[in-house]
Amino acid sequence: MAIEQYFVKGVTYRWAVTGPITPPVMDGAIVRSGVNAPPALTVTGLDADIKYGTQAYGLTMNYVIPHRWLHYVLGRTAFVGSVTTDVLTGFMSGCRICSWTEGGHRRVGHIGTVSLATADQPPNTTVKTAFCNSPAGQAGSHLKGYNPALAWSFDEISRVTKESKNPGSLAPRILSLVTATNDFYSILMMQKMGTNDWVCGGKKKVHGSHRATILAELA
């Protein structure tokens, strides 16, 4: 099965996800930062409350979903090489996720803007400017990207969490998926408070923007 088929509303997982990284200096640097063997993302079944989608069939229980994890590094752009692997990163509140070609190799990056500053102040301006001026922002890089957080409205997220008998026990998060075939998905994941248990609230395929649009958005 393609990786996106494991992210269906109502499917449950066990996952000790890796959190964000705070570097010594939020200097906008572009750094390789990810793991090829991240904590296991294991399919555990179907949720009792969240109504699962019609595609939630043929799943293999206790299957560990193969992927590469891309860190969210605050104030820097983190990237991983991705030729034949699917890349997950998060959690998303406004950062852009991009793919591009550099030195003949495909990369997937997380432009690490932060909520502690406004869009027109450092370190957000620092990281965005550095990315635009890097090889990723140059002509011929095949740059493509998206903002996963924009795919879900507050009302949509609220409707899904309220399907639970105890909606206050679920912490919704937006996860980014960039597949090996360069398809972009925004995935609603909900963590059961105080546990490593998760339930998927659904996924949306997003049409990524190309270089000119991305550079304009980051300007």
PDB file of C-alpha atoms in Angstrom:
ATOM      1  CA  MET A   1       0.000   0.000   0.000  1.00  0.00           C
ATOM      2  CA  ALA A   2       1.088   3.568  -0.675  1.00  0.00           C
ATOM      3  CA  ILE A   3       1.856   5.433   2.537  1.00  0.00           C
ATOM      4  CA  GLU A   4      -1.110   7.800   2.225  1.00  0.00           C
ATOM      5  CA  GLN A   5      -3.487   4.826   2.373  1.00  0.00           C
ATOM      6  CA  TYR A   6      -2.466   4.277   5.984  1.00  0.00           C
ATOM      7  CA  PHE A   7      -3.753   7.718   6.937  1.00  0.00           C
ATOM      8  CA  VAL A   8      -7.520   7.340   6.923  1.00  0.00           C
ATOM      9  CA  LYS A   9      -9.995   8.896   9.326  1.00  0.00           C
ATOM     10  CA  GLY A  10     -10.483   6.634  12.332  1.00  0.00           C
ATOM     11  CA  VAL A  11      -7.291   4.596  11.989  1.00  0.00           C
ATOM     12  CA  THR A  12      -5.294   4.438  15.225  1.00  0.00           C
ATOM     13  CA  TYR A  13      -1.546   4.349  15.814  1.00  0.00           C
ATOM     14  CA  ARG A  14       1.101   4.010  18.493  1.00  0.00           C
ATOM     15  CA  TRP A  15       3.780   6.655  18.004  1.00  0.00           C
ATOM     16  CA  ALA A  16       6.390   8.349  20.208  1.00  0.00           C
ATOM     17  CA  VAL A  17       6.863  11.237  17.810  1.00  0.00           C
ATOM     18  CA  THR A  18      10.020  13.364  17.723  1.00  0.00           C
ATOM     19  CA  GLY A  19       9.478  16.962  18.812  1.00  0.00           C
ATOM     20  CA  PRO A  20      10.880  20.251  17.482  1.00  0.00           C
ATOM     21  CA  ILE A  21      14.545  21.173  17.846  1.00  0.00           C
ATOM     22  CA  THR A  22      15.778  24.508  19.188  1.00  0.00           C
ATOM     23  CA  PRO A  23      19.250  25.248  17.730  1.00  0.00           C
ATOM     24  CA  PRO A  24      21.910  27.317  19.530  1.00  0.00           C
ATOM     25  CA  VAL A  25      21.130  30.229  17.180  1.00  0.00           C
ATOM     26  CA  MET A  26      18.068  30.774  14.983  1.00  0.00           C
ATOM     27  CA  ASP A  27      20.212  32.022  12.133  1.00  0.00           C
ATOM     28  CA  GLY A  28      18.264  30.806   9.096  1.00  0.00           C
ATOM     29  CA  ALA A  29      20.878  28.194   8.232  1.00  0.00           C
ATOM     30  CA  ILE A  30      19.901  25.387   5.878  1.00  0.00           C
ATOM     31  CA  VAL A  31      20.836  22.141   7.613  1.00  0.00           C
ATOM     32  CA  ARG A  32      20.430  18.443   7.023  1.00  0.00           C
ATOM     33  CA  SER A  33      18.309  17.281   9.952  1.00  0.00           C
ATOM     34  CA  GLY A  34      16.224  14.147   9.911  1.00  0.00           C
ATOM     35  CA  VAL A  35      16.273  10.471  10.718  1.00  0.00           C
ATOM     36  CA  ASN A  36      16.064   7.470   8.423  1.00  0.00           C
ATOM     37  CA  ALA A  37      14.904   5.177  11.240  1.00  0.00           C
ATOM     38  CA  PRO A  38      12.531   7.341  13.308  1.00  0.00           C
ATOM     39  CA  PRO A  39      10.383   6.104  16.221  1.00  0.00           C
ATOM     40  CA  ALA A  40       7.985   3.448  14.933  1.00  0.00           C
ATOM     41  CA  LEU A  41       4.636   4.667  13.614  1.00  0.00           C
ATOM     42  CA  THR A  42       2.546   1.530  14.157  1.00  0.00           C
ATOM     43  CA  VAL A  43      -1.015   0.907  12.955  1.00  0.00           C
ATOM     44  CA  THR A  44      -3.047  -0.412  15.902  1.00  0.00           C
ATOM     45  CA  GLY A  45      -6.616  -0.606  14.594  1.00  0.00           C
ATOM     46  CA  LEU A  46      -9.724   1.548  14.323  1.00  0.00           C
ATOM     47  CA  ASP A  47     -11.001   4.075  16.842  1.00  0.00           C
ATOM     48  CA  ALA A  48     -14.217   3.362  18.733  1.00  0.00           C
ATOM     49  CA  ASP A  49     -15.600   6.900  18.396  1.00  0.00           C
ATOM     50  CA  ILE A  50     -14.114   8.622  15.349  1.00  0.00           C
ATOM     51  CA  LYS A  51     -16.078   7.359  12.349  1.00  0.00           C
ATOM     52  CA  TYR A  52     -13.618   5.760   9.982  1.00  0.00           C
ATOM     53  CA  GLY A  53     -13.548   6.411   6.262  1.00  0.00           C
ATOM     54  CA  THR A  54     -14.572   3.938   3.590  1.00  0.00           C
ATOM     55  CA  GLN A  55     -10.920   3.476   2.636  1.00  0.00           C
ATOM     56  CA  ALA A  56     -10.007   1.985   6.013  1.00  0.00           C
ATOM     57  CA  TYR A  57      -9.880  -1.545   4.678  1.00  0.00           C
ATOM     58  CA  GLY A  58      -6.958  -3.835   3.927  1.00  0.00           C
ATOM     59  CA  LEU A  59      -4.847  -2.311   6.691  1.00  0.00           C
ATOM     60  CA  THR A  60      -2.321  -4.574   8.364  1.00  0.00           C
ATOM     61  CA  MET A  61      -2.511  -4.329  12.140  1.00  0.00           C
ATOM     62  CA  ASN A  62       0.814  -3.758  13.937  1.00  0.00           C
ATOM     63  CA  TYR A  63       2.303  -2.671  10.628  1.00  0.00           C
ATOM     64  CA  VAL A  64       5.119  -0.147  11.061  1.00  0.00           C
ATOM     65  CA  ILE A  65       4.702   2.549   8.410  1.00  0.00           C
ATOM     66  CA  PRO A  66       8.065   3.149   6.686  1.00  0.00           C
ATOM     67  CA  HIS A  67       9.017   6.798   6.331  1.00  0.00           C
ATOM     68  CA  ARG A  68      11.787   9.309   6.809  1.00  0.00           C
ATOM     69  CA  TRP A  69      11.260  11.901   9.562  1.00  0.00           C
ATOM     70  CA  LEU A  70      12.208  15.521   8.847  1.00  0.00           C
ATOM     71  CA  HIS A  71      12.837  17.579  11.980  1.00  0.00           C
ATOM     72  CA  TYR A  72      11.223  20.934  12.629  1.00  0.00           C
ATOM     73  CA  VAL A  73      14.238  23.086  13.534  1.00  0.00           C
ATOM     74  CA  LEU A  74      13.186  26.490  14.845  1.00  0.00           C
ATOM     75  CA  GLY A  75      14.601  29.414  12.885  1.00  0.00           C
ATOM     76  CA  ARG A  76      16.339  27.216  10.327  1.00  0.00           C
ATOM     77  CA  THR A  77      15.420  25.213   7.225  1.00  0.00           C
ATOM     78  CA  ALA A  78      15.904  21.508   7.880  1.00  0.00           C
ATOM     79  CA  PHE A  79      16.054  19.102   4.955  1.00  0.00           C
ATOM     80  CA  VAL A  80      16.467  15.423   4.156  1.00  0.00           C
ATOM     81  CA  GLY A  81      17.396  13.687   0.939  1.00  0.00           C
ATOM     82  CA  SER A  82      14.409  11.934  -0.587  1.00  0.00           C
ATOM     83  CA  VAL A  83      14.766   9.865  -3.729  1.00  0.00           C
ATOM     84  CA  THR A  84      12.516   6.894  -3.073  1.00  0.00           C
ATOM     85  CA  THR A  85      11.325   7.603   0.473  1.00  0.00           C
ATOM     86  CA  ASP A  86       8.201   9.255   1.895  1.00  0.00           C
ATOM     87  CA  VAL A  87       8.832  12.160   4.261  1.00  0.00           C
ATOM     88  CA  LEU A  88       6.777  13.112   7.305  1.00  0.00           C
ATOM     89  CA  THR A  89       7.304  16.306   9.292  1.00  0.00           C
ATOM     90  CA  GLY A  90       5.449  18.473  11.767  1.00  0.00           C
ATOM     91  CA  PHE A  91       3.633  19.568  13.541  1.00  0.00           C
ATOM     92  CA  MET A  92       2.366  22.389  11.391  1.00  0.00           C
ATOM     93  CA  SER A  93       1.043  25.838  12.294  1.00  0.00           C
ATOM     94  CA  GLY A  94       2.211  27.884   9.318  1.00  0.00           C
ATOM     95  CA  CYS A  95       5.622  26.684   8.117  1.00  0.00           C
ATOM     96  CA  ARG A  96       6.048  25.866   4.456  1.00  0.00           C
ATOM     97  CA  ILE A  97       7.178  22.450   3.347  1.00  0.00           C
ATOM     98  CA  CYS A  98       9.054  22.286   0.041  1.00  0.00           C
ATOM     99  CA  SER A  99      10.717  19.852  -2.316  1.00  0.00           C
ATOM    100  CA  TRP A 100      13.454  20.785  -4.767  1.00  0.00           C
ATOM    101  CA  THR A 101      16.433  19.430  -6.681  1.00  0.00           C
ATOM    102  CA  GLU A 102      19.968  20.398  -5.700  1.00  0.00           C
ATOM    103  CA  GLY A 103      23.123  18.900  -7.155  1.00  0.00           C
ATOM    104  CA  GLY A 104      20.990  16.407  -9.010  1.00  0.00           C
ATOM    105  CA  HIS A 105      19.383  15.139  -5.806  1.00  0.00           C
ATOM    106  CA  ARG A 106      15.829  15.641  -4.567  1.00  0.00           C
ATOM    107  CA  ARG A 107      15.396  17.207  -1.161  1.00  0.00           C
ATOM    108  CA  VAL A 108      12.424  17.868   1.104  1.00  0.00           C
ATOM    109  CA  GLY A 109      12.682  20.783   3.518  1.00  0.00           C
ATOM    110  CA  HIS A 110      10.811  22.348   6.443  1.00  0.00           C
ATOM    111  CA  ILE A 111      11.230  26.133   6.520  1.00  0.00           C
ATOM    112  CA  GLY A 112      11.262  26.624  10.273  1.00  0.00           C
ATOM    113  CA  THR A 113       9.367  29.825  10.932  1.00  0.00           C
ATOM    114  CA  VAL A 114       8.327  30.326  14.559  1.00  0.00           C
ATOM    115  CA  SER A 115       5.252  31.617  16.370  1.00  0.00           C
ATOM    116  CA  LEU A 116       7.266  33.678  18.867  1.00  0.00           C
ATOM    117  CA  ALA A 117       7.852  36.402  16.238  1.00  0.00           C
ATOM    118  CA  THR A 118       5.734  38.081  13.576  1.00  0.00           C
ATOM    119  CA  ALA A 119       6.162  37.194   9.908  1.00  0.00           C
ATOM    120  CA  ASP A 120       8.079  40.417   9.189  1.00  0.00           C
ATOM    121  CA  GLN A 121      10.589  40.082  12.032  1.00  0.00           C
ATOM    122  CA  PRO A 122      13.625  37.866  12.691  1.00  0.00           C
ATOM    123  CA  PRO A 123      14.062  34.951  12.936  1.00  0.00           C
ATOM    124  CA  ASN A 124      11.198  34.492  10.471  1.00  0.00           C
ATOM    125  CA  THR A 125      12.556  36.971   7.948  1.00  0.00           C
ATOM    126  CA  THR A 126      16.025  35.472   8.422  1.00  0.00           C
ATOM    127  CA  VAL A 127      15.009  31.906   7.639  1.00  0.00           C
ATOM    128  CA  LYS A 128      12.784  32.876   4.712  1.00  0.00           C
ATOM    129  CA  THR A 129      15.397  35.120   3.088  1.00  0.00           C
ATOM    130  CA  ALA A 130      18.131  32.509   3.507  1.00  0.00           C
ATOM    131  CA  PHE A 131      15.961  29.868   1.852  1.00  0.00           C
ATOM    132  CA  CYS A 132      15.046  32.119  -1.096  1.00  0.00           C
ATOM    133  CA  ASN A 133      18.730  32.953  -1.656  1.00  0.00           C
ATOM    134  CA  SER A 134      19.831  29.314  -1.454  1.00  0.00           C
ATOM    135  CA  PRO A 135      20.072  26.912  -4.421  1.00  0.00           C
ATOM    136  CA  ALA A 136      16.496  25.839  -3.633  1.00  0.00           C
ATOM    137  CA  GLY A 137      15.209  29.265  -4.647  1.00  0.00           C
ATOM    138  CA  GLN A 138      17.113  29.498  -7.915  1.00  0.00           C
ATOM    139  CA  ALA A 139      15.774  28.834 -11.403  1.00  0.00           C
ATOM    140  CA  GLY A 140      15.943  25.183 -12.379  1.00  0.00           C
ATOM    141  CA  SER A 141      15.552  23.849  -8.838  1.00  0.00           C
ATOM    142  CA  HIS A 142      12.043  22.463  -9.545  1.00  0.00           C
ATOM    143  CA  LEU A 143      10.939  24.085  -6.299  1.00  0.00           C
ATOM    144  CA  LYS A 144       7.439  23.156  -5.185  1.00  0.00           C
ATOM    145  CA  GLY A 145       5.795  23.558  -1.799  1.00  0.00           C
ATOM    146  CA  TYR A 146       2.763  24.170   0.374  1.00  0.00           C
ATOM    147  CA  ASN A 147       1.505  25.288   3.770  1.00  0.00           C
ATOM    148  CA  PRO A 148      -0.121  22.196   5.332  1.00  0.00           C
ATOM    149  CA  ALA A 149      -1.835  24.182   8.097  1.00  0.00           C
ATOM    150  CA  LEU A 150      -4.031  26.013   5.585  1.00  0.00           C
ATOM    151  CA  ALA A 151      -5.754  22.795   4.495  1.00  0.00           C
ATOM    152  CA  TRP A 152      -7.821  22.512   7.681  1.00  0.00           C
ATOM    153  CA  SER A 153     -10.141  25.105   9.196  1.00  0.00           C
ATOM    154  CA  PHE A 154     -10.818  25.383  12.913  1.00  0.00           C
ATOM    155  CA  ASP A 155     -14.418  24.271  12.326  1.00  0.00           C
ATOM    156  CA  GLU A 156     -13.329  21.166  10.413  1.00  0.00           C
ATOM    157  CA  ILE A 157     -10.957  20.135  13.170  1.00  0.00           C
ATOM    158  CA  SER A 158     -13.567  20.837  15.829  1.00  0.00           C
ATOM    159  CA  ARG A 159     -16.179  18.698  14.077  1.00  0.00           C
ATOM    160  CA  VAL A 160     -13.852  15.708  14.004  1.00  0.00           C
ATOM    161  CA  THR A 161     -12.732  15.993  17.633  1.00  0.00           C
ATOM    162  CA  LYS A 162     -16.357  16.318  18.756  1.00  0.00           C
ATOM    163  CA  GLU A 163     -17.089  12.862  17.371  1.00  0.00           C
ATOM    164  CA  SER A 164     -15.211  11.562  20.404  1.00  0.00           C
ATOM    165  CA  LYS A 165     -17.163  10.908  23.602  1.00  0.00           C
ATOM    166  CA  ASN A 166     -14.435  12.885  25.363  1.00  0.00           C
ATOM    167  CA  PRO A 167     -13.251  15.505  22.839  1.00  0.00           C
ATOM    168  CA  GLY A 168     -11.170  17.281  25.466  1.00  0.00           C
ATOM    169  CA  SER A 169      -8.901  14.261  25.621  1.00  0.00           C
ATOM    170  CA  LEU A 170      -7.728  14.727  22.020  1.00  0.00           C
ATOM    171  CA  ALA A 171      -4.956  17.126  20.988  1.00  0.00           C
ATOM    172  CA  PRO A 172      -5.253  17.839  17.241  1.00  0.00           C
ATOM    173  CA  ARG A 173      -2.069  18.301  15.218  1.00  0.00           C
ATOM    174  CA  ILE A 174      -1.407  18.839  11.507  1.00  0.00           C
ATOM    175  CA  LEU A 175       1.164  16.499   9.967  1.00  0.00           C
ATOM    176  CA  SER A 176       2.829  16.989   6.574  1.00  0.00           C
ATOM    177  CA  LEU A 177       3.429  14.139   4.154  1.00  0.00           C
ATOM    178  CA  VAL A 178       5.511  14.492   0.994  1.00  0.00           C
ATOM    179  CA  THR A 179       5.495  11.213  -0.887  1.00  0.00           C
ATOM    180  CA  ALA A 180       8.299   9.765  -2.960  1.00  0.00           C
ATOM    181  CA  THR A 181       6.247  10.712  -6.038  1.00  0.00           C
ATOM    182  CA  ASN A 182       6.151  14.359  -4.837  1.00  0.00           C
ATOM    183  CA  ASP A 183       2.506  14.417  -3.808  1.00  0.00           C
ATOM    184  CA  PHE A 184       1.657  16.685  -0.864  1.00  0.00           C
ATOM    185  CA  TYR A 185      -0.789  15.764   1.908  1.00  0.00           C
ATOM    186  CA  SER A 186      -1.983  17.530   5.026  1.00  0.00           C
ATOM    187  CA  ILE A 187      -2.980  14.990   7.667  1.00  0.00           C
ATOM    188  CA  LEU A 188      -5.067  15.673  10.770  1.00  0.00           C
ATOM    189  CA  MET A 189      -3.685  13.594  13.636  1.00  0.00           C
ATOM    190  CA  MET A 190      -5.098  13.597  17.159  1.00  0.00           C
ATOM    191  CA  GLN A 191      -3.082  12.533  20.180  1.00  0.00           C
ATOM    192  CA  LYS A 192      -4.839  10.990  23.135  1.00  0.00           C
ATOM    193  CA  MET A 193      -3.675  13.111  26.046  1.00  0.00           C
ATOM    194  CA  GLY A 194      -0.822  11.706  28.100  1.00  0.00           C
ATOM    195  CA  THR A 195      -0.247   8.723  25.813  1.00  0.00           C
ATOM    196  CA  ASN A 196       1.544   7.699  22.630  1.00  0.00           C
ATOM    197  CA  ASP A 197      -1.819   6.732  21.128  1.00  0.00           C
ATOM    198  CA  TRP A 198      -3.045   8.620  18.082  1.00  0.00           C
ATOM    199  CA  VAL A 199      -6.068   8.620  15.798  1.00  0.00           C
ATOM    200  CA  CYS A 200      -6.235  10.026  12.274  1.00  0.00           C
ATOM    201  CA  GLY A 201      -8.876  12.660  11.649  1.00  0.00           C
ATOM    202  CA  GLY A 202      -8.478  12.536   7.868  1.00  0.00           C
ATOM    203  CA  LYS A 203      -6.140  13.648   5.119  1.00  0.00           C
ATOM    204  CA  LYS A 204      -6.253  16.145   2.269  1.00  0.00           C
ATOM    205  CA  LYS A 205      -4.176  16.104  -0.880  1.00  0.00           C
ATOM    206  CA  VAL A 206      -2.842  19.596  -1.562  1.00  0.00           C
ATOM    207  CA  HIS A 207      -1.774  20.993  -4.922  1.00  0.00           C
ATOM    208  CA  GLY A 208       1.640  22.505  -4.248  1.00  0.00           C
ATOM    209  CA  SER A 209       2.712  25.915  -5.488  1.00  0.00           C
ATOM    210  CA  HIS A 210       5.662  26.350  -7.827  1.00  0.00           C
ATOM    211  CA  ARG A 211       8.782  28.464  -7.458  1.00  0.00           C
ATOM    212  CA  ALA A 212       7.468  31.937  -8.326  1.00  0.00           C
ATOM    213  CA  THR A 213       4.528  31.657  -5.935  1.00  0.00           C
ATOM    214  CA  ILE A 214       6.620  30.259  -3.103  1.00  0.00           C
ATOM    215  CA  LEU A 215       9.253  32.992  -3.411  1.00  0.00           C
ATOM    216  CA  ALA A 216       6.515  35.644  -3.429  1.00  0.00           C
ATOM    217  CA  GLU A 217       4.926  34.141  -0.303  1.00  0.00           C
ATOM    218  CA  LEU A 218       8.273  34.123   1.493  1.00  0.00           C
ATOM    219  CA  ALA A 219       9.231  37.650   0.497  1.00  0.00           C
TER     220      ALA A 219
END
